[in-house]
PDB file of C-alpha atoms and ligand atoms in Angstrom:
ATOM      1  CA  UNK A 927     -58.576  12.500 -23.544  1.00 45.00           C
ATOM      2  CA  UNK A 928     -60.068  15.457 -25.158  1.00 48.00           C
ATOM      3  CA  UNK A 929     -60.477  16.231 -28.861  1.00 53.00           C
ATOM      4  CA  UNK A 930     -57.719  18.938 -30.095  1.00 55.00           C
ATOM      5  CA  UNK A 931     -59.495  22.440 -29.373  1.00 57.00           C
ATOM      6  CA  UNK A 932     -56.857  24.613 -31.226  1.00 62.00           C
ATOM      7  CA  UNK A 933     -59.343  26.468 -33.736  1.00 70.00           C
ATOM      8  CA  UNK A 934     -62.310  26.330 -31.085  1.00 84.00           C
ATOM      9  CA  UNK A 935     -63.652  30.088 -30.936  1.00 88.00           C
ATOM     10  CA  UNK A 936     -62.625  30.851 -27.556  1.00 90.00           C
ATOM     11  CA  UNK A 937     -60.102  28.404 -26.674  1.00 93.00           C
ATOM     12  CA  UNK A 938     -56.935  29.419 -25.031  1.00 94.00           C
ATOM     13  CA  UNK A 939     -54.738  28.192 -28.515  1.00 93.00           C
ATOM     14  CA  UNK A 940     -57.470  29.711 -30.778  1.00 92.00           C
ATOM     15  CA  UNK A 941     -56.955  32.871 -28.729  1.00 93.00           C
ATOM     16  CA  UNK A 942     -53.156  32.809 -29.171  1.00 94.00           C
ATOM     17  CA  UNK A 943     -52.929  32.206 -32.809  1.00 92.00           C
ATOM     18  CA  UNK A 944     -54.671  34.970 -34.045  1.00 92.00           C
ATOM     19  CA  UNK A 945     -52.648  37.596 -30.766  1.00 92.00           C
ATOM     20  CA  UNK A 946     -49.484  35.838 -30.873  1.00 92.00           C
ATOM     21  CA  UNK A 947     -49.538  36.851 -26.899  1.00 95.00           C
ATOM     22  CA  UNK A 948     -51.042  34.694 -23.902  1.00 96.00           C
ATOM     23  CA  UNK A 949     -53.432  36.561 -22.483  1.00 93.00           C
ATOM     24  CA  UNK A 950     -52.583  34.658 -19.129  1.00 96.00           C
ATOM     25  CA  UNK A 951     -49.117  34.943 -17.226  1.00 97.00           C
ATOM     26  CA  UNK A 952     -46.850  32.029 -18.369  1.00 98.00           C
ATOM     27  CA  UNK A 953     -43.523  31.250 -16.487  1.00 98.00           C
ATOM     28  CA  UNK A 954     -41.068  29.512 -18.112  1.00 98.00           C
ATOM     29  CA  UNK A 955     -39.242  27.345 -15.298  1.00 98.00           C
ATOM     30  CA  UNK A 956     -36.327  26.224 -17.232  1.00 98.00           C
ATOM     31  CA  UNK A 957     -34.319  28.610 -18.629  1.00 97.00           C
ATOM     32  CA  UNK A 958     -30.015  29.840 -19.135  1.00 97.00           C
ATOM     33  CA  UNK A 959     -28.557  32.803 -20.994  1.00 97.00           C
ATOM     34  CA  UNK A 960     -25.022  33.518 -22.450  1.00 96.00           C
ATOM     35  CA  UNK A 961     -23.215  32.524 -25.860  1.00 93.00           C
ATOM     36  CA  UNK A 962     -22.158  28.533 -25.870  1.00 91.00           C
ATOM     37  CA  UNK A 963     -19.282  26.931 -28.018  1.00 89.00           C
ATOM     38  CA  UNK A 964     -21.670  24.742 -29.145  1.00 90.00           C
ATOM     39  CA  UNK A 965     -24.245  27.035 -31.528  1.00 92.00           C
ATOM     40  CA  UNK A 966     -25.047  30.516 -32.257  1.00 94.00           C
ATOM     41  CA  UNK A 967     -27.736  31.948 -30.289  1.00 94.00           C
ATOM     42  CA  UNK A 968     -28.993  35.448 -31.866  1.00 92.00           C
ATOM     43  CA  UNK A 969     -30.696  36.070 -28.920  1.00 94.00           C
ATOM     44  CA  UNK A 970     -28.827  34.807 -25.296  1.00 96.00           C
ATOM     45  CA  UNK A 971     -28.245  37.606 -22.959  1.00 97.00           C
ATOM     46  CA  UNK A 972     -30.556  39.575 -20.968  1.00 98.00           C
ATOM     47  CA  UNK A 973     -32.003  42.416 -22.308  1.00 98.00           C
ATOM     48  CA  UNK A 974     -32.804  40.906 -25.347  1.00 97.00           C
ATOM     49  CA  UNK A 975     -34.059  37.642 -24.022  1.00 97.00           C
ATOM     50  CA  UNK A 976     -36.994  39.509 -21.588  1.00 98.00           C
ATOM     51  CA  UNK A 977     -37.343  41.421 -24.389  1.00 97.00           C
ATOM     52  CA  UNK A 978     -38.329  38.387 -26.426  1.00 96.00           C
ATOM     53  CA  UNK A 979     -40.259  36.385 -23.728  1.00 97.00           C
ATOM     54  CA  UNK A 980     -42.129  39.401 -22.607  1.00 97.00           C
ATOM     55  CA  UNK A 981     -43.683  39.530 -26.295  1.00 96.00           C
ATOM     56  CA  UNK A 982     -45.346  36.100 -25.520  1.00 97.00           C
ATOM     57  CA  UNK A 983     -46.752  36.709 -22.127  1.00 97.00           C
ATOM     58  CA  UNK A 984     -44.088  35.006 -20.110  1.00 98.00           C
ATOM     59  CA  UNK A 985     -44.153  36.873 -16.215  1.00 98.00           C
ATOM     60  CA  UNK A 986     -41.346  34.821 -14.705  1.00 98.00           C
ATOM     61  CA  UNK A 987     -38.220  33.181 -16.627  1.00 98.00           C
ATOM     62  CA  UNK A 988     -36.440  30.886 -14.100  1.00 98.00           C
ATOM     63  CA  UNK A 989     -32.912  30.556 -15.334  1.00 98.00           C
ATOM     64  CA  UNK A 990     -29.162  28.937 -14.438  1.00 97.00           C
ATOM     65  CA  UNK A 991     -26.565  30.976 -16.608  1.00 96.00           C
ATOM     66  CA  UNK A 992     -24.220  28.890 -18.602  1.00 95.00           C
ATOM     67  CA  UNK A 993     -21.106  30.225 -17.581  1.00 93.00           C
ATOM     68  CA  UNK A 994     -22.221  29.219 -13.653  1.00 94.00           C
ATOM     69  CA  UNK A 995     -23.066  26.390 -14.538  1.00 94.00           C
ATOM     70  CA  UNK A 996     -19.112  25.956 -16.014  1.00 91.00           C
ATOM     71  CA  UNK A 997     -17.863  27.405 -12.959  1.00 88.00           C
ATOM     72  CA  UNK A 998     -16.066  30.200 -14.906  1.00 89.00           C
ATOM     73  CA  UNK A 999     -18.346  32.826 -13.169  1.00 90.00           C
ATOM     74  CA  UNK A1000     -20.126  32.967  -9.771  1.00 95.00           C
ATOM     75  CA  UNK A1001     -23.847  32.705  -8.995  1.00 97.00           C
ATOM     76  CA  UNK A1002     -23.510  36.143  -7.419  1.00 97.00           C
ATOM     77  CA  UNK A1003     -22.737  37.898 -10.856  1.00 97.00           C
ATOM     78  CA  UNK A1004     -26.230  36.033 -11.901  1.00 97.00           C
ATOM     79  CA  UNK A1005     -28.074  37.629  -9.001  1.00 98.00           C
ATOM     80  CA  UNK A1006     -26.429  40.967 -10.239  1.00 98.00           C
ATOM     81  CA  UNK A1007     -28.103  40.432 -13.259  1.00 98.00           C
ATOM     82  CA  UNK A1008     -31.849  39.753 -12.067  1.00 98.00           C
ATOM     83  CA  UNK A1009     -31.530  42.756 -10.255  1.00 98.00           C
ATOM     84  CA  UNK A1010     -31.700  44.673 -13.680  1.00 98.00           C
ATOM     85  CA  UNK A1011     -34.822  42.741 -14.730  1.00 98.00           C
ATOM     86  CA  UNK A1012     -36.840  42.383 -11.200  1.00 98.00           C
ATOM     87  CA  UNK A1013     -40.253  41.831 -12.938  1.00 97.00           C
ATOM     88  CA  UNK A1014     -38.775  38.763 -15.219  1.00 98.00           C
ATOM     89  CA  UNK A1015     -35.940  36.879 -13.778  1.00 98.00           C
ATOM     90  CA  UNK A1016     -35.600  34.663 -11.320  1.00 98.00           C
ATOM     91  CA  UNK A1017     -32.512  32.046 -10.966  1.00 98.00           C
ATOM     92  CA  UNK A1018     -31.807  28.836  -9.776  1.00 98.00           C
ATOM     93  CA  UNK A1019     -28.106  28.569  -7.679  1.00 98.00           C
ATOM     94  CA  UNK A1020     -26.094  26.758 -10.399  1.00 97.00           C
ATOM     95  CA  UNK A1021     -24.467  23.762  -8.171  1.00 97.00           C
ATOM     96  CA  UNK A1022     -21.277  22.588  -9.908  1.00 96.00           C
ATOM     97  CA  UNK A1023     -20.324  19.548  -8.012  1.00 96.00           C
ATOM     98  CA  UNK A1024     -16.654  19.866  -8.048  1.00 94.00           C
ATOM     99  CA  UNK A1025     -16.495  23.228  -6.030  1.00 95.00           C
ATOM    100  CA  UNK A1026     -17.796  22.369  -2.978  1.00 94.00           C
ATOM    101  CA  UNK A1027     -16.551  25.432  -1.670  1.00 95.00           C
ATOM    102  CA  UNK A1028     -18.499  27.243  -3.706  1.00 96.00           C
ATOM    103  CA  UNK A1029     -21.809  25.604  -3.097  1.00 97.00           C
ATOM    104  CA  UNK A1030     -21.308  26.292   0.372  1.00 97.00           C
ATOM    105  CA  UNK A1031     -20.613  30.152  -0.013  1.00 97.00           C
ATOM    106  CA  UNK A1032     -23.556  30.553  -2.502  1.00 97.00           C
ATOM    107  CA  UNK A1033     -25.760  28.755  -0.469  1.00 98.00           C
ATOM    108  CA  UNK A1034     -24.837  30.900   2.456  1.00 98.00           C
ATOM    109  CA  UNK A1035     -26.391  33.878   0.255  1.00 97.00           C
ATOM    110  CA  UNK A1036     -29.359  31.955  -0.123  1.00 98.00           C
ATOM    111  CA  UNK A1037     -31.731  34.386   2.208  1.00 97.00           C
ATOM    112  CA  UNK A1038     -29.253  37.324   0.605  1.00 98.00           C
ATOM    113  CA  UNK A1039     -30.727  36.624  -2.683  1.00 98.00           C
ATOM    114  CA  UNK A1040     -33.993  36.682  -2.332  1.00 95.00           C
ATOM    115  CA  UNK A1041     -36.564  37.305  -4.445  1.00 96.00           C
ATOM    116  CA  UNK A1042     -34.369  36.990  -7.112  1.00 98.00           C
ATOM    117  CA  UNK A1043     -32.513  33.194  -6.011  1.00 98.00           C
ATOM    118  CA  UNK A1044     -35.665  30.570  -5.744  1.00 98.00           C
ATOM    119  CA  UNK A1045     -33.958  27.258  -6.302  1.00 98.00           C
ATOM    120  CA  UNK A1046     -30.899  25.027  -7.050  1.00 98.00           C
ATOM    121  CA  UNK A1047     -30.059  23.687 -10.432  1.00 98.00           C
ATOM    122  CA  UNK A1048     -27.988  20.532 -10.890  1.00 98.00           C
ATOM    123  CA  UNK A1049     -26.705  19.219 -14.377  1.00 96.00           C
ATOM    124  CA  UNK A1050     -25.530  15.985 -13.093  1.00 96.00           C
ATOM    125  CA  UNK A1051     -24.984  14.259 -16.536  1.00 92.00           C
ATOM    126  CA  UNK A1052     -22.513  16.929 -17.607  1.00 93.00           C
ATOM    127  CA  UNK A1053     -20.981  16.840 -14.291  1.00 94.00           C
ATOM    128  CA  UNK A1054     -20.116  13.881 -14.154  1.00 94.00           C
ATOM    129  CA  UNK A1055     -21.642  13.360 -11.061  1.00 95.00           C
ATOM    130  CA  UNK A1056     -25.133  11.577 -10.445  1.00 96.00           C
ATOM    131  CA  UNK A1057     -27.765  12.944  -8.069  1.00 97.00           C
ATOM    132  CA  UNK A1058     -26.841  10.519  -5.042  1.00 97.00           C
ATOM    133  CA  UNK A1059     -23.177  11.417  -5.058  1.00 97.00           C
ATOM    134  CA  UNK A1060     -22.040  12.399  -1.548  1.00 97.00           C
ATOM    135  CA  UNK A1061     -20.630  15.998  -3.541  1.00 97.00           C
ATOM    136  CA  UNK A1062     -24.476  16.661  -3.701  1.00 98.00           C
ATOM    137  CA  UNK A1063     -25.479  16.623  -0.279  1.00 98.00           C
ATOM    138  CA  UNK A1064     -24.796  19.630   1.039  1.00 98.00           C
ATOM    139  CA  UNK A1065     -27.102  21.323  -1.478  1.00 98.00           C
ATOM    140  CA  UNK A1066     -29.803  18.466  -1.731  1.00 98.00           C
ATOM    141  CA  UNK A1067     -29.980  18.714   2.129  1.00 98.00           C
ATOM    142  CA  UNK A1068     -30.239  22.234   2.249  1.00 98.00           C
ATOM    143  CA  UNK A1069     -33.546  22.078  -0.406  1.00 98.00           C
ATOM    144  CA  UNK A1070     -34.927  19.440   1.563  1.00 98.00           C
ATOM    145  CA  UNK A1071     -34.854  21.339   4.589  1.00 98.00           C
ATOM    146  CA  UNK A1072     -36.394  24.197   3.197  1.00 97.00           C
ATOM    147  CA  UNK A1073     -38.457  22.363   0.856  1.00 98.00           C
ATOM    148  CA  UNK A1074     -37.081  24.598  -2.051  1.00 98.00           C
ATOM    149  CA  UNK A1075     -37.253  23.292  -5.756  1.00 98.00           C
ATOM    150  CA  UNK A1076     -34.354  21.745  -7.553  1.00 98.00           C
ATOM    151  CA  UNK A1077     -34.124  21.571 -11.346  1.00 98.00           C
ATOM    152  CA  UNK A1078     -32.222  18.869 -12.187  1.00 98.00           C
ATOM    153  CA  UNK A1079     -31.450  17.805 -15.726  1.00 97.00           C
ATOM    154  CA  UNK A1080     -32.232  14.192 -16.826  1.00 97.00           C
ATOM    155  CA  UNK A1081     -32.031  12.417 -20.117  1.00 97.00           C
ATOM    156  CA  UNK A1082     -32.884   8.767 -20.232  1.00 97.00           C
ATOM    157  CA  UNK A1083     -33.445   6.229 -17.015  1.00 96.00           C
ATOM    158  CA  UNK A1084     -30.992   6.990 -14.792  1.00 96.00           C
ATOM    159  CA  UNK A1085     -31.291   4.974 -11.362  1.00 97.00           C
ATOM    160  CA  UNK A1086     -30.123   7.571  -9.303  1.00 98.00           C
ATOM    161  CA  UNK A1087     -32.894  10.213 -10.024  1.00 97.00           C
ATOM    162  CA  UNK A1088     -35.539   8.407  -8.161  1.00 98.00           C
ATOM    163  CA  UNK A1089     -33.260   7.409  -5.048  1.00 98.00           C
ATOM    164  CA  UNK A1090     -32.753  11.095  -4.671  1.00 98.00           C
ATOM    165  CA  UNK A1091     -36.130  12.029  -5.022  1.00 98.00           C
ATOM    166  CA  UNK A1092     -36.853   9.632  -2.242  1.00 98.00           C
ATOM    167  CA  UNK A1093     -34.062  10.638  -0.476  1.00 98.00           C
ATOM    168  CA  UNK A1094     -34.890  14.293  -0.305  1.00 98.00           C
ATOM    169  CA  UNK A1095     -38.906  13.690   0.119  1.00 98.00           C
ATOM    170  CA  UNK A1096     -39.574  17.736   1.022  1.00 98.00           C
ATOM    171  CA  UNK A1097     -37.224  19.004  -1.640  1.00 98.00           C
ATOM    172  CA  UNK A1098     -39.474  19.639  -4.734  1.00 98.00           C
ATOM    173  CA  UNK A1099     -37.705  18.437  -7.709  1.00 98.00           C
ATOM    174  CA  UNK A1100     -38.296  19.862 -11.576  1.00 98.00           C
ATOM    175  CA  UNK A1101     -37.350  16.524 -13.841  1.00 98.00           C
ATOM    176  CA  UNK A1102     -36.089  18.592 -16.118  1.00 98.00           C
ATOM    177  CA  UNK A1103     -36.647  16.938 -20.069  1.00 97.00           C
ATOM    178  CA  UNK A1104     -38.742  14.270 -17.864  1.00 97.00           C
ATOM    179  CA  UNK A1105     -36.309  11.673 -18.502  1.00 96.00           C
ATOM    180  CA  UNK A1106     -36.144  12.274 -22.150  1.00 97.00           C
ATOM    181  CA  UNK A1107     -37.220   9.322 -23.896  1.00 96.00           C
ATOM    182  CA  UNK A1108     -37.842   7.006 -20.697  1.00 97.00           C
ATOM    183  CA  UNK A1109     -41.373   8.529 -19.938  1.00 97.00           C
ATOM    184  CA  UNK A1110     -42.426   5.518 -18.425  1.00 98.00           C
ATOM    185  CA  UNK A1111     -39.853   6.040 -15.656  1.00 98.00           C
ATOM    186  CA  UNK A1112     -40.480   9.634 -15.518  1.00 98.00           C
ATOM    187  CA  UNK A1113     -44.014   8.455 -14.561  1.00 98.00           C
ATOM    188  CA  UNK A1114     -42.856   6.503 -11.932  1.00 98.00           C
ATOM    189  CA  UNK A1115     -40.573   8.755 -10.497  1.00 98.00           C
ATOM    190  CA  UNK A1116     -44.596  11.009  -9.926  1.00 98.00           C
ATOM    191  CA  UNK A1117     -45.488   8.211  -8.484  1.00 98.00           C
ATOM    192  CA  UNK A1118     -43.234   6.848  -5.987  1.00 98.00           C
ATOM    193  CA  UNK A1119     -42.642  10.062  -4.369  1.00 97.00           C
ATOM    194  CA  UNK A1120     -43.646  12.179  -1.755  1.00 97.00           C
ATOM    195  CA  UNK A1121     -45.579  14.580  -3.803  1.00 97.00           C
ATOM    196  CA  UNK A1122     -42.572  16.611  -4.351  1.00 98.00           C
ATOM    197  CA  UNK A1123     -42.184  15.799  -7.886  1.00 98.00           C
ATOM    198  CA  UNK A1124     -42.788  17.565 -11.129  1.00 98.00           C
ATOM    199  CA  UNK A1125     -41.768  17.147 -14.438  1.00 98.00           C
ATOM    200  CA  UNK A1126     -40.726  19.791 -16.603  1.00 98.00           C
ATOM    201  CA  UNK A1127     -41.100  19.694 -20.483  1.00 98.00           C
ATOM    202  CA  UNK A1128     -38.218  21.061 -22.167  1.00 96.00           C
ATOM    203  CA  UNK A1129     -37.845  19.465 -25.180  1.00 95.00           C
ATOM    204  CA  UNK A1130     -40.809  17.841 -25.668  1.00 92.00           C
ATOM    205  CA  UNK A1131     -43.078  20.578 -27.596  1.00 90.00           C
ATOM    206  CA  UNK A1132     -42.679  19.551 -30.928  1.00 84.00           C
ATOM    207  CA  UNK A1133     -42.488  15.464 -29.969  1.00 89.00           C
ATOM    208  CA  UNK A1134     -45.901  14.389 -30.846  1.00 90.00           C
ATOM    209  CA  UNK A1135     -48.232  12.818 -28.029  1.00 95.00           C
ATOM    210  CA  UNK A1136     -45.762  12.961 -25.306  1.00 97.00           C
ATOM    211  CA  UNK A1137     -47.208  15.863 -23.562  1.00 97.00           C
ATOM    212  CA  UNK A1138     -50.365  13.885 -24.182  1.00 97.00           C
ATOM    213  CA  UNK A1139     -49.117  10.675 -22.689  1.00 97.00           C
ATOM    214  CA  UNK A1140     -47.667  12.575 -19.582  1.00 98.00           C
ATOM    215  CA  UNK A1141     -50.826  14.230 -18.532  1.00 98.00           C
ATOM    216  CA  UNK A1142     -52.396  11.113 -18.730  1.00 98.00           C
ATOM    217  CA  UNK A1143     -49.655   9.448 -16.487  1.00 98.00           C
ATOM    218  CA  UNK A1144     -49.610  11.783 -13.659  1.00 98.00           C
ATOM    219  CA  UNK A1145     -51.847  14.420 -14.043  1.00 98.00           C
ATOM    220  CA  UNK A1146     -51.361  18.623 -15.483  1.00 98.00           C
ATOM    221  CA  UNK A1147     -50.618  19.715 -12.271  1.00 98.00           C
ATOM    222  CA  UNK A1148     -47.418  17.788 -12.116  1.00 98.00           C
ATOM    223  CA  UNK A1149     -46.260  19.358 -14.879  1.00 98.00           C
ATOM    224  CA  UNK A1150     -44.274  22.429 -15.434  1.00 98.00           C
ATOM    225  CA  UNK A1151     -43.421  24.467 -18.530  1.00 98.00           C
ATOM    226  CA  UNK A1152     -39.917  25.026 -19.665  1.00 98.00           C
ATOM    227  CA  UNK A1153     -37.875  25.999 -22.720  1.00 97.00           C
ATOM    228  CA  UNK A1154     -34.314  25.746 -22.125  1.00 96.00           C
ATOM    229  CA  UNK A1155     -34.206  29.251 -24.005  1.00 95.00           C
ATOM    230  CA  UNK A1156     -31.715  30.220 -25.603  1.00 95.00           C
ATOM    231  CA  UNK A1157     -31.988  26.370 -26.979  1.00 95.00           C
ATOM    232  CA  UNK A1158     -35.422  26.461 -27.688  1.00 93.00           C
ATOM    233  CA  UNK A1159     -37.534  29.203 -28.687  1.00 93.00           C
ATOM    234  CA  UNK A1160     -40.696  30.091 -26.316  1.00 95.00           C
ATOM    235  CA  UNK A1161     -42.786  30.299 -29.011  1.00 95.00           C
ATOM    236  CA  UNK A1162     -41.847  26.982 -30.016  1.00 94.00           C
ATOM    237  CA  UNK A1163     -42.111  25.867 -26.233  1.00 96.00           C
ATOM    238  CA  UNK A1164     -46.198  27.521 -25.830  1.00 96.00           C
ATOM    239  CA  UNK A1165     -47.267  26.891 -29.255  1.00 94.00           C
ATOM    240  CA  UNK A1166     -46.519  23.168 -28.712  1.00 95.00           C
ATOM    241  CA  UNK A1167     -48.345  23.019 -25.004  1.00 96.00           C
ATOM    242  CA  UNK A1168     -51.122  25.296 -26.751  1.00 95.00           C
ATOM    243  CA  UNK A1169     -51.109  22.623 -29.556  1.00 93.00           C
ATOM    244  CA  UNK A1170     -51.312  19.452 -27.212  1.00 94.00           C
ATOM    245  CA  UNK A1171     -54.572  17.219 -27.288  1.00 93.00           C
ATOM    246  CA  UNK A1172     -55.649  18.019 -23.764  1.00 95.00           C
ATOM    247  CA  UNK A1173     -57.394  20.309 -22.206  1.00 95.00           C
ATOM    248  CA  UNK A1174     -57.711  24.317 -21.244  1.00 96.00           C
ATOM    249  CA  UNK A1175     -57.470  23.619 -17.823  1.00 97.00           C
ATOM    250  CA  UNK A1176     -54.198  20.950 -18.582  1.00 98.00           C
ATOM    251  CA  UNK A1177     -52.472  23.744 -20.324  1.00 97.00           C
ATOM    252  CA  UNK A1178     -53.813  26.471 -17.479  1.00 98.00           C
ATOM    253  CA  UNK A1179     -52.113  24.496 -15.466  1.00 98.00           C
ATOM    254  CA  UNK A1180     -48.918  23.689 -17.120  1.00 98.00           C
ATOM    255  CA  UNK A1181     -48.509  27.215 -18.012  1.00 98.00           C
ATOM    256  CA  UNK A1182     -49.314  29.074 -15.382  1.00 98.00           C
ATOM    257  CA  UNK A1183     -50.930  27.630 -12.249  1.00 98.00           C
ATOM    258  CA  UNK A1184     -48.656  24.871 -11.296  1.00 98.00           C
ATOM    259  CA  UNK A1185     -45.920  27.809 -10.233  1.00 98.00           C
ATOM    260  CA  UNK A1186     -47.844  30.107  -8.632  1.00 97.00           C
ATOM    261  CA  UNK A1187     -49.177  26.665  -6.321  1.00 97.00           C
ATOM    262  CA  UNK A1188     -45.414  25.694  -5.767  1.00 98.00           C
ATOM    263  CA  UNK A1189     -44.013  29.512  -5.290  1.00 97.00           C
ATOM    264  CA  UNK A1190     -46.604  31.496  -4.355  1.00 95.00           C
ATOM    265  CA  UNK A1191     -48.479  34.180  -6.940  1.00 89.00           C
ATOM    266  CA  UNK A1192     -45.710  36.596  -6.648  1.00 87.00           C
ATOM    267  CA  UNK A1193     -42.484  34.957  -6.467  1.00 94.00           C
TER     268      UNK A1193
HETATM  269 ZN1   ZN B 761     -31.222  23.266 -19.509  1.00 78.20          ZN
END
């Protein structure tokens, strides 16, 4: 592992310190918007929040809005509001277990939604629902088939994770929080896939050495960047990647590459 480069002259965090801007494109891959019960957020609905991320160099925030996610409003209002921001947002299909009725009508709008729609997110914990429950299918199947990413929030070492991920070996799954706290079977979930894993740091800036130890366990380029804004702060989020003990090329690639390889450049 390579020595902590922060205050190198030249060096991607060295550069970012004294701009307080990436001078690369970052995307931030995990990402919701509107007000929650549960905290104030000063900053939570669009405008303001690509307002904010745009200030750091963030090109693409991937998001799942809360209220979908509740099932008080429809994935179709969220596409409404990407279409306001077409150079920042992007949003994964909330999937809310319990409406299968819904799934199925959103995910008829799949191809309707493009560029905007590029994934599903499932928030199985809060749900009530883990990932190989038979309410899943229908959107698991549908990812795996098209080989389309699925966010899917984890905390801890839940059994069911891998099965699905072995399940579904062409849908690419974003381990989102990388099985906070059970890294060890976040590594293994890398490594008894089909290559259609990656696991995506929310949380973790901030947590010392576990960005470290992850990149050591699987590799960068199995590992995506994410904030959970309006939870987290990006600057929080980059400025603990930036701050990591590993290398340029890790954080190139956590940043920015490892999306652009999985979406495409432009997506
Ligand atoms: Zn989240």
């Amino acid at each position: 592992m390579s020595e902590c480069i922060w205050n190198q002259p030249g060096s991607l965090a060295e550069k970012f310190w004294k701009d307080g801007k990436a001078d690369f494109p970052i995307y931030d891959m995990h990402g919701h918007m509107g007000a929650h019960y549960a905290i104030y957020f000063k900053i939570c609905e669009a405008p303001e929040m690509v307002a904010h991320v745009k200030r750091i160099g963030v090109k693409r925030l991937v998001f799942s809005h809360h209220e979908a996610l509740w099932g008080t409003f429809r994935n179709a209002r969220v596409y409404e509001i990407c279409k306001q921001f077409p150079d920042t947002l992007r949003m994964y299909l909330s999937i809310v277990p319990q409406r299968e009725d819904h799934i199925r009508e959103d995910i008829a709008q799949f191809d309707k939604w493009a560029p905007y729609a590029v994934g599903l997110k499932l928030l199985p914990g809060y749900h009530n629902c883990d990932m190989m429950d038979p309410r899943y299918d229908y959107a698991l199947s549908f990812a795996n088939e098209r080989g389309l990413p699925v966010l899917v929030h984890t905390w801890g070492n839940d059994p069911a994770v891998l099965k699905a991920i072995q399940k579904y070996p062409n849908a690419k799954f974003f381990i989102a929080h990388c099985c906070y706290g059970a890294w060890d079977y976040a590594i293994q979930c890398v490594k008894e896939s089909n290559n259609n894993v990656w696991l995506e740091l929310t949380a973790i800036p901030g947590d010392r050495g576990i960005i470290e130890k992850l990149v050591e366990g699987v590799g960068s380029e199995r590992i995506l960047y994410g904030t959970d804004m309006p939870w987290f702060d990006e600057y929080q989020g980059v400025g603990g990647v930036l701050s990591a003990k590993i290398t340029d090329e890790d954080k190139l690639n956590i940043l920015s590459r490892n999306p652009e390889r999985i979406l495409g450049k432009d997506f």
